[in-house]
Short mmCIF file of C-alpha atoms in Angstrom, two decimals:
data_model
loop_
_atom_site.label_atom_id
_atom_site.label_comp_id
_atom_site.label_asym_id
_atom_site.label_seq_id
_atom_site.Cartn_x
_atom_site.Cartn_y
_atom_site.Cartn_z
CA MET A 1 -1.95 11.05 7.44
CA GLN A 2 1.80 10.63 7.46
CA THR A 3 4.00 13.48 6.29
CA VAL A 4 7.16 13.08 4.26
CA ALA A 5 10.55 14.18 5.53
CA ASP A 6 13.61 14.58 3.34
CA ALA A 7 15.42 11.35 2.53
CA GLY A 8 18.72 11.10 0.76
CA TYR A 9 20.00 8.64 -1.76
CA VAL A 10 19.84 5.00 -0.72
CA ASP A 11 22.28 2.63 -2.45
CA ARG A 12 21.26 -0.82 -3.62
CA ARG A 13 22.61 -2.71 -0.62
CA SER A 14 20.98 -0.35 1.88
CA PHE A 15 17.69 -0.51 -0.01
CA LEU A 16 17.60 -4.29 0.05
CA MET A 17 18.29 -4.27 3.79
CA LEU A 18 15.28 -1.98 4.22
CA VAL A 19 12.86 -3.86 1.98
CA GLY A 20 11.50 -6.23 4.60
CA ALA A 21 10.79 -3.67 7.32
CA SER A 22 9.99 -0.58 5.26
CA ILE A 23 7.95 -2.02 2.40
CA THR A 24 6.64 -5.52 3.05
CA SER A 25 5.14 -4.71 6.45
CA PRO A 26 3.13 -1.60 5.40
CA THR A 27 1.78 -3.39 2.33
CA HIS A 28 0.53 -6.36 4.33
CA GLU A 29 -1.02 -3.98 6.85
CA TRP A 30 -2.86 -2.33 3.95
CA LEU A 31 -4.07 -5.73 2.80
CA ILE A 32 -5.80 -6.59 6.08
CA ALA A 33 -6.58 -3.18 7.64
CA HIS A 34 -10.17 -2.31 8.56
CA PRO A 35 -11.85 0.50 6.58
CA VAL A 36 -11.88 4.04 8.01
CA THR A 37 -15.57 4.81 8.63
CA ARG A 38 -15.60 8.56 9.30
CA LEU A 39 -13.50 11.38 7.86
CA ALA A 40 -15.59 14.52 8.35
CA GLN A 41 -13.82 17.45 10.04
CA GLU A 42 -16.01 20.08 11.72
CA THR A 43 -13.62 22.95 12.39
CA GLY A 44 -11.58 25.21 10.11
CA THR A 45 -12.23 26.90 6.77
CA ALA A 46 -14.82 25.17 4.59
CA VAL A 47 -13.49 23.15 1.64
CA PRO A 48 -16.16 23.14 -1.13
CA ALA A 49 -16.35 20.10 -3.39
CA PRO A 50 -15.52 22.16 -6.55
CA VAL A 51 -12.14 22.99 -4.97
CA VAL A 52 -11.31 19.29 -4.93
CA ASP A 53 -12.21 19.15 -8.64
CA ASP A 54 -9.66 21.90 -9.27
CA LEU A 55 -7.02 20.11 -7.17
CA ASP A 56 -7.55 16.93 -9.18
CA ALA A 57 -7.28 18.87 -12.46
CA ILE A 58 -3.90 20.27 -11.36
CA THR A 59 -2.77 16.78 -10.36
CA ALA A 60 -3.72 15.49 -13.80
CA ARG A 61 -1.64 18.20 -15.49
CA LEU A 62 1.36 17.30 -13.31
CA ARG A 63 1.01 13.66 -14.37
CA HIS A 64 1.11 14.63 -18.04
CA MET A 65 4.12 16.90 -17.47
CA ASP A 66 5.91 13.95 -15.89
CA ASP A 67 5.12 11.83 -18.96
CA GLN A 68 6.84 14.32 -21.25
CA LEU A 69 9.65 15.76 -19.13
CA GLY A 70 10.70 13.06 -16.69
CA GLY A 71 11.32 13.34 -12.97
CA GLY A 72 14.14 15.77 -12.19
CA PRO A 73 12.78 19.32 -12.11
CA LEU A 74 9.15 18.34 -11.48
CA LEU A 75 9.50 17.18 -7.88
CA GLN A 76 9.27 20.66 -6.34
CA LEU A 77 6.05 21.39 -8.23
CA VAL A 78 4.46 18.13 -7.11
CA HIS A 79 5.60 18.60 -3.53
CA GLY A 80 4.23 22.16 -3.43
CA HIS A 81 0.82 20.99 -4.61
CA LEU A 82 0.90 18.15 -2.09
CA ARG A 83 1.71 20.59 0.71
CA TYR A 84 -1.38 22.65 -0.14
CA VAL A 85 -3.62 19.56 -0.16
CA THR A 86 -2.29 18.37 3.21
CA THR A 87 -2.90 21.87 4.63
CA LEU A 88 -6.55 21.57 3.62
CA LEU A 89 -6.72 18.11 5.18
CA HIS A 90 -5.29 19.27 8.48
CA HIS A 91 -6.98 22.66 8.79
CA GLY A 92 -10.07 22.55 6.58
CA ARG A 93 -13.72 21.82 7.35
CA TYR A 94 -15.40 19.21 5.16
CA ASP A 95 -17.94 16.40 5.13
CA ASP A 96 -17.10 12.71 4.90
CA THR A 97 -17.33 12.54 1.10
CA THR A 98 -15.05 15.55 0.60
CA GLY A 99 -12.65 14.17 3.20
CA ARG A 100 -12.31 10.91 1.30
CA ARG A 101 -11.73 12.76 -1.94
CA LEU A 102 -9.04 14.92 -0.35
CA HIS A 103 -7.26 11.86 1.04
CA SER A 104 -7.46 10.20 -2.37
CA THR A 105 -6.00 13.33 -4.00
CA ALA A 106 -3.18 13.37 -1.45
CA ALA A 107 -2.54 9.66 -2.04
CA GLU A 108 -2.22 10.15 -5.80
CA LEU A 109 0.12 13.10 -5.29
CA LEU A 110 2.25 11.01 -2.95
CA ARG A 111 2.24 8.24 -5.56
CA LEU A 112 3.30 10.72 -8.25
CA ALA A 113 5.95 12.33 -6.03
CA GLY A 114 7.33 8.88 -5.29
CA PHE A 115 7.56 8.05 -8.96
CA VAL A 116 9.20 11.37 -9.81
CA ALA A 117 11.78 10.74 -7.07
CA PHE A 118 12.25 7.15 -8.27
CA ASP A 119 12.71 8.33 -11.87
CA ASP A 120 15.32 10.80 -10.60
CA GLY A 121 17.23 8.08 -8.71
CA GLN A 122 16.17 9.23 -5.20
CA HIS A 123 15.12 5.80 -3.97
CA GLY A 124 14.92 6.50 -0.25
CA LEU A 125 12.67 9.52 -0.83
CA ALA A 126 10.49 7.55 -3.24
CA GLN A 127 10.00 4.83 -0.64
CA ARG A 128 8.90 7.34 1.99
CA TYR A 129 6.41 9.00 -0.36
CA TRP A 130 4.88 5.67 -1.32
CA VAL A 131 4.46 4.40 2.23
CA ALA A 132 2.72 7.67 3.15
CA GLY A 133 0.61 7.40 -0.01
CA LEU A 134 -0.46 3.89 0.92
CA HIS A 135 -1.75 5.17 4.27
CA ALA A 136 -3.64 8.00 2.55
CA ALA A 137 -5.18 5.62 -0.02
CA HIS A 138 -6.34 3.33 2.77
CA THR A 139 -7.90 6.25 4.64
CA ALA A 140 -9.72 7.23 1.44
CA GLY A 141 -10.94 3.66 0.94
CA ASP A 142 -9.34 3.66 -2.51
CA ARG A 143 -8.20 0.08 -3.08
CA ALA A 144 -7.26 0.64 -6.71
CA LEU A 145 -4.88 3.47 -5.84
CA GLY A 146 -3.39 1.54 -2.94
CA ALA A 147 -2.73 -1.43 -5.21
CA ASN A 148 -1.17 0.88 -7.80
CA ILE A 149 1.21 2.34 -5.20
CA ILE A 150 2.30 -1.16 -4.18
CA GLY A 151 2.82 -1.91 -7.86
CA PHE A 152 5.27 1.00 -8.06
CA MET A 153 7.04 -0.32 -4.96
CA SER A 154 7.42 -3.59 -6.84
CA CYS A 155 8.96 -1.72 -9.78
CA GLN A 156 11.50 -0.09 -7.50
CA ALA A 157 12.40 -3.41 -5.90
CA LYS A 158 12.99 -5.13 -9.26
CA ASP A 159 15.12 -2.20 -10.49
CA LEU A 160 17.30 -2.47 -7.39
CA ASP A 161 17.96 -6.21 -7.70
CA GLY A 162 15.17 -7.23 -5.34
CA GLY A 163 13.52 -9.68 -7.73
CA ARG A 164 11.85 -11.89 -5.13
CA GLU A 165 10.68 -8.89 -3.10
CA ALA A 166 9.26 -7.41 -6.32
CA VAL A 167 7.22 -10.58 -6.91
CA LEU A 168 5.84 -10.54 -3.36
CA LEU A 169 4.83 -6.89 -3.66
CA ALA A 170 3.18 -7.46 -7.05
CA GLN A 171 1.25 -10.40 -5.63
CA THR A 172 0.10 -8.30 -2.67
CA ALA A 173 -1.16 -5.61 -5.05
CA ARG A 174 -3.15 -8.12 -7.11
CA THR A 175 -4.56 -9.84 -4.02
CA GLY A 176 -5.75 -6.57 -2.50
CA TYR A 177 -7.52 -5.22 -5.57
CA PRO A 178 -11.12 -6.36 -6.29
CA GLY A 179 -10.72 -5.99 -10.07
CA ALA A 180 -13.46 -3.52 -11.07
CA SER A 181 -11.24 -1.62 -13.53
CA ASN A 182 -9.74 -3.50 -16.45
CA ARG A 183 -7.02 -0.88 -16.88
CA VAL A 184 -5.96 -1.20 -13.26
CA THR A 185 -5.98 -4.98 -13.65
CA ALA A 186 -3.70 -4.64 -16.68
CA ILE A 187 -1.35 -2.35 -14.74
CA LEU A 188 -1.06 -4.84 -11.89
CA GLU A 189 -0.59 -7.82 -14.21
CA LEU A 190 2.25 -6.07 -16.02
CA ARG A 191 3.85 -5.12 -12.70
CA ALA A 192 3.77 -8.84 -11.89
CA ALA A 193 5.24 -9.73 -15.29
CA LYS A 194 8.15 -7.32 -14.76
CA ALA A 195 8.73 -8.69 -11.28
CA HIS A 196 8.82 -12.28 -12.58
CA ALA A 197 11.22 -11.22 -15.34
CA ASN A 198 13.70 -10.09 -12.66
CA ASP A 199 13.23 -13.00 -10.25
CA GLN A 200 16.44 -14.98 -10.42
CA THR A 201 15.21 -17.44 -7.78
CA ALA A 202 12.77 -19.01 -10.25
CA THR A 203 13.71 -21.60 -12.84
CA THR A 204 13.97 -20.45 -16.46
CA THR A 205 10.84 -22.40 -17.42
CA ARG A 206 8.82 -21.11 -14.46
CA ARG A 207 9.93 -17.53 -15.10
CA ALA A 208 8.94 -17.67 -18.78
CA THR A 209 5.55 -19.21 -17.92
CA ASP A 210 4.79 -16.59 -15.26
CA ILE A 211 5.81 -13.74 -17.58
CA ARG A 212 3.62 -14.91 -20.46
CA ARG A 213 0.67 -15.63 -18.16
CA SER A 214 0.72 -12.11 -16.69
CA ILE A 215 1.24 -10.43 -20.08
CA ASP A 216 -1.65 -12.38 -21.60
CA ALA A 217 -3.87 -11.44 -18.65
CA ALA A 218 -2.99 -7.76 -19.13
CA PHE A 219 -3.84 -7.74 -22.84
CA ASP A 220 -7.05 -9.67 -22.14
CA ALA A 221 -8.05 -7.02 -19.61
CA LEU A 222 -7.34 -4.21 -22.06
CA SER A 223 -9.46 -5.85 -24.75
CA THR A 224 -12.73 -5.01 -22.97
CA ASP A 225 -14.11 -1.86 -21.33
CA SER A 226 -14.49 -1.68 -17.56
CA PRO A 227 -18.13 -2.01 -16.46
CA THR A 228 -17.85 0.87 -13.97
CA GLY A 229 -15.17 2.97 -15.68
CA ASP A 230 -11.46 3.41 -14.93
CA PRO A 231 -9.78 5.83 -12.48
CA GLY A 232 -8.39 8.96 -14.12
CA TRP A 233 -4.80 8.16 -13.16
CA SER A 234 -4.92 4.91 -15.17
CA TYR A 235 -5.17 6.81 -18.50
CA TRP A 236 -1.63 5.85 -19.47
CA MET A 237 -2.27 2.11 -19.56
CA THR A 238 -2.98 1.54 -23.23
CA ASN A 239 -2.01 -1.20 -25.65
CA THR A 240 1.02 0.93 -26.56
CA HIS A 241 2.31 0.97 -22.99
CA ALA A 242 1.43 -2.69 -22.53
CA HIS A 243 3.57 -3.56 -25.53
CA GLY A 244 6.43 -1.48 -24.12
CA GLN A 245 6.34 -3.25 -20.78
CA ALA A 246 5.94 -6.67 -22.38
CA GLY A 247 9.01 -5.94 -24.49
CA TYR A 248 11.01 -5.14 -21.36
CA CYS A 249 9.92 -8.41 -19.75
CA HIS A 250 10.95 -10.55 -22.72
CA LEU A 251 14.26 -8.70 -22.98
CA ARG A 252 15.02 -9.48 -19.33
CA ASN A 253 14.21 -13.13 -20.06
CA HIS A 254 16.56 -13.09 -23.10
CA ASP A 255 13.70 -13.70 -25.54
CA TYR A 256 14.92 -11.11 -28.03
CA HIS A 257 12.49 -11.94 -30.84
CA ARG A 258 9.41 -11.43 -28.66
CA ALA A 259 10.98 -8.35 -27.06
CA ARG A 260 11.53 -6.70 -30.44
CA HIS A 261 7.99 -7.48 -31.58
CA HIS A 262 6.46 -5.72 -28.56
CA LEU A 263 8.89 -2.80 -28.49
CA ARG A 264 8.32 -2.04 -32.18
CA GLN A 265 4.57 -2.07 -31.61
CA ALA A 266 5.01 0.44 -28.80
CA LEU A 267 7.39 2.69 -30.73
CA HIS A 268 5.03 2.80 -33.70
CA HIS A 269 2.71 4.99 -31.61
CA ASP A 270 5.05 6.83 -29.22
CA ALA A 271 8.77 7.46 -29.71
CA SER A 272 9.36 11.00 -28.39
CA SER A 273 8.39 10.91 -24.70
CA ARG A 274 10.36 9.52 -21.76
CA GLU A 275 8.80 6.10 -22.30
CA GLY A 276 9.62 6.36 -26.00
CA ALA A 277 13.27 6.98 -25.16
CA LEU A 278 13.25 4.01 -22.79
CA ARG A 279 11.79 1.74 -25.48
CA GLN A 280 14.44 2.86 -27.96
CA ILE A 281 17.16 1.92 -25.47
CA LEU A 282 15.54 -1.45 -24.78
CA LEU A 283 15.19 -2.15 -28.49
CA ALA A 284 18.85 -1.25 -29.00
CA THR A 285 19.75 -3.60 -26.14
CA THR A 286 18.02 -6.54 -27.82
CA TYR A 287 20.47 -6.22 -30.73
CA ILE A 288 23.60 -5.84 -28.62
CA GLN A 289 22.71 -8.68 -26.20
CA GLN A 290 21.61 -11.28 -28.73
CA PRO A 291 24.03 -14.20 -29.33
CA GLN A 292 25.36 -12.55 -32.51
CA PRO A 293 25.23 -8.77 -31.84
CA ASP A 294 24.11 -6.48 -34.66
CA LEU A 295 25.69 -3.05 -34.19
CA GLU A 296 23.87 -1.09 -36.88
CA PRO A 297 20.28 -1.37 -35.56
CA ALA A 298 21.58 -1.24 -31.99
CA LEU A 299 23.29 2.11 -32.54
CA THR A 300 20.46 3.52 -34.67
CA ASN A 301 17.99 3.05 -31.84
CA ALA A 302 20.46 4.16 -29.18
CA HIS A 303 21.09 7.43 -31.08
CA ARG A 304 17.33 8.06 -31.25
CA ALA A 305 17.05 7.59 -27.50
CA LEU A 306 20.00 9.91 -26.97
CA ASP A 307 18.28 12.58 -29.09
CA THR A 308 15.38 12.59 -26.63
CA LEU A 309 17.46 12.33 -23.45
CA SER A 310 19.76 15.20 -24.47
CA GLY A 311 16.74 17.32 -25.36
CA GLN A 312 13.46 17.48 -23.47
CA VAL A 313 13.56 14.49 -21.10
CA ASP A 314 15.32 14.41 -17.72
CA SER A 315 15.23 10.86 -16.38
CA ALA A 316 17.95 9.22 -14.30
CA ARG A 317 16.18 5.91 -14.82
CA CYS A 318 16.49 6.19 -18.62
CA ARG A 319 20.10 7.31 -18.32
CA GLY A 320 20.76 4.22 -16.24
CA HIS A 321 19.40 1.98 -18.99
CA LEU A 322 21.50 3.88 -21.52
CA SER A 323 24.62 3.37 -19.38
CA ARG A 324 23.95 -0.36 -19.24
CA PHE A 325 23.60 -0.40 -23.02
CA ALA A 326 26.96 1.39 -23.27
CA GLU A 327 28.53 -1.28 -21.07
CA HIS A 328 27.39 -3.96 -23.51
CA LEU A 329 28.82 -1.84 -26.33
CA GLN A 330 32.29 -1.56 -24.75
CA PRO A 331 33.81 -4.59 -26.55
CA TYR A 332 33.15 -2.78 -29.86
CA ARG A 333 34.59 0.58 -28.85
CA ARG A 334 37.18 0.48 -31.65
CA ASN A 335 34.36 0.36 -34.19
CA HIS A 336 33.96 3.79 -35.82
CA SER A 337 30.19 3.97 -35.32
CA ALA A 338 30.50 2.86 -31.70
CA ARG A 339 33.14 5.55 -31.06
CA GLU A 340 30.77 8.17 -32.45
CA PHE A 341 28.11 7.04 -29.99
CA PHE A 342 30.49 7.18 -27.02
CA ASP A 343 31.58 10.66 -28.11
CA ARG A 344 27.94 11.79 -28.10
CA ILE A 345 27.39 10.43 -24.59
CA GLU A 346 30.47 12.23 -23.29
CA SER A 347 29.56 15.53 -24.95
CA ALA A 348 26.01 15.33 -23.58
CA ASN A 349 27.31 14.53 -20.06
CA LEU A 350 25.02 11.52 -19.80
#
């Protein structure tokens, strides 16, 4: 399994130069690679199966901490846990079943570490974690997890102006997943919707059609239970999160009415976490970007997001969305309410 070395910040231009070689190639290799048939290791200290249960329980707690706190301070914790798991992989003794589980655990930790780095704005490091995670998921024979990792790569590409690359990655993820879990299917469909929403190479009509088709497919998948169950890491994909992501897609496509409908549905159930703060910013943006901006609801929602971001949540990604909202607000800086908002941002150092 690949290890992860330190990687510094990669700016947008450098990232886009790296997309073809660093992301597209490994994902297509994953798509066509032959399964790994034997993983047992016969030397070293025995790794009992219950230990893997404990490792997975710790991983689950780290996921939930990330939901509430955001990336920043969590990366060292995730990396420390990953280091222990890779030590067991390299120096432990285990049978084939335990070996696959350990590789799957490592792959999910690499996925989580990549997302934490991505959320903290460390894009080069995130990319390295995800490529290593894709290798580990393939070794484990875990197609769902591999597809999920590629879905996160797609998210990074669309956030860094790589709309067409994001679409290609999302399509690779959907092609490589057999579709046994409805939650995973919904995750991949919404990744595709977000990629289409940022693809400026498509016509307006084609983009709107692709967005709606993927969003409808995601909600259809969530409407029925999976026949064989869903992986534990897919817990977060609920109707609430689907509405939040659908709202983002319609906002990017300048369909402000649909965006507000979905974002309000999402905020009705979750407004205090990192994703809640993000939805508040997106909802505020719908009011400031519409043809006739409405400052009052825009600032009300932006202040709510700022409450969360200046309190418990540390997320460079959310701060980036807030900065873009502030850019749209600049023409109204002389407005008293707008000045109050800018004063809050400056005092909070956001």
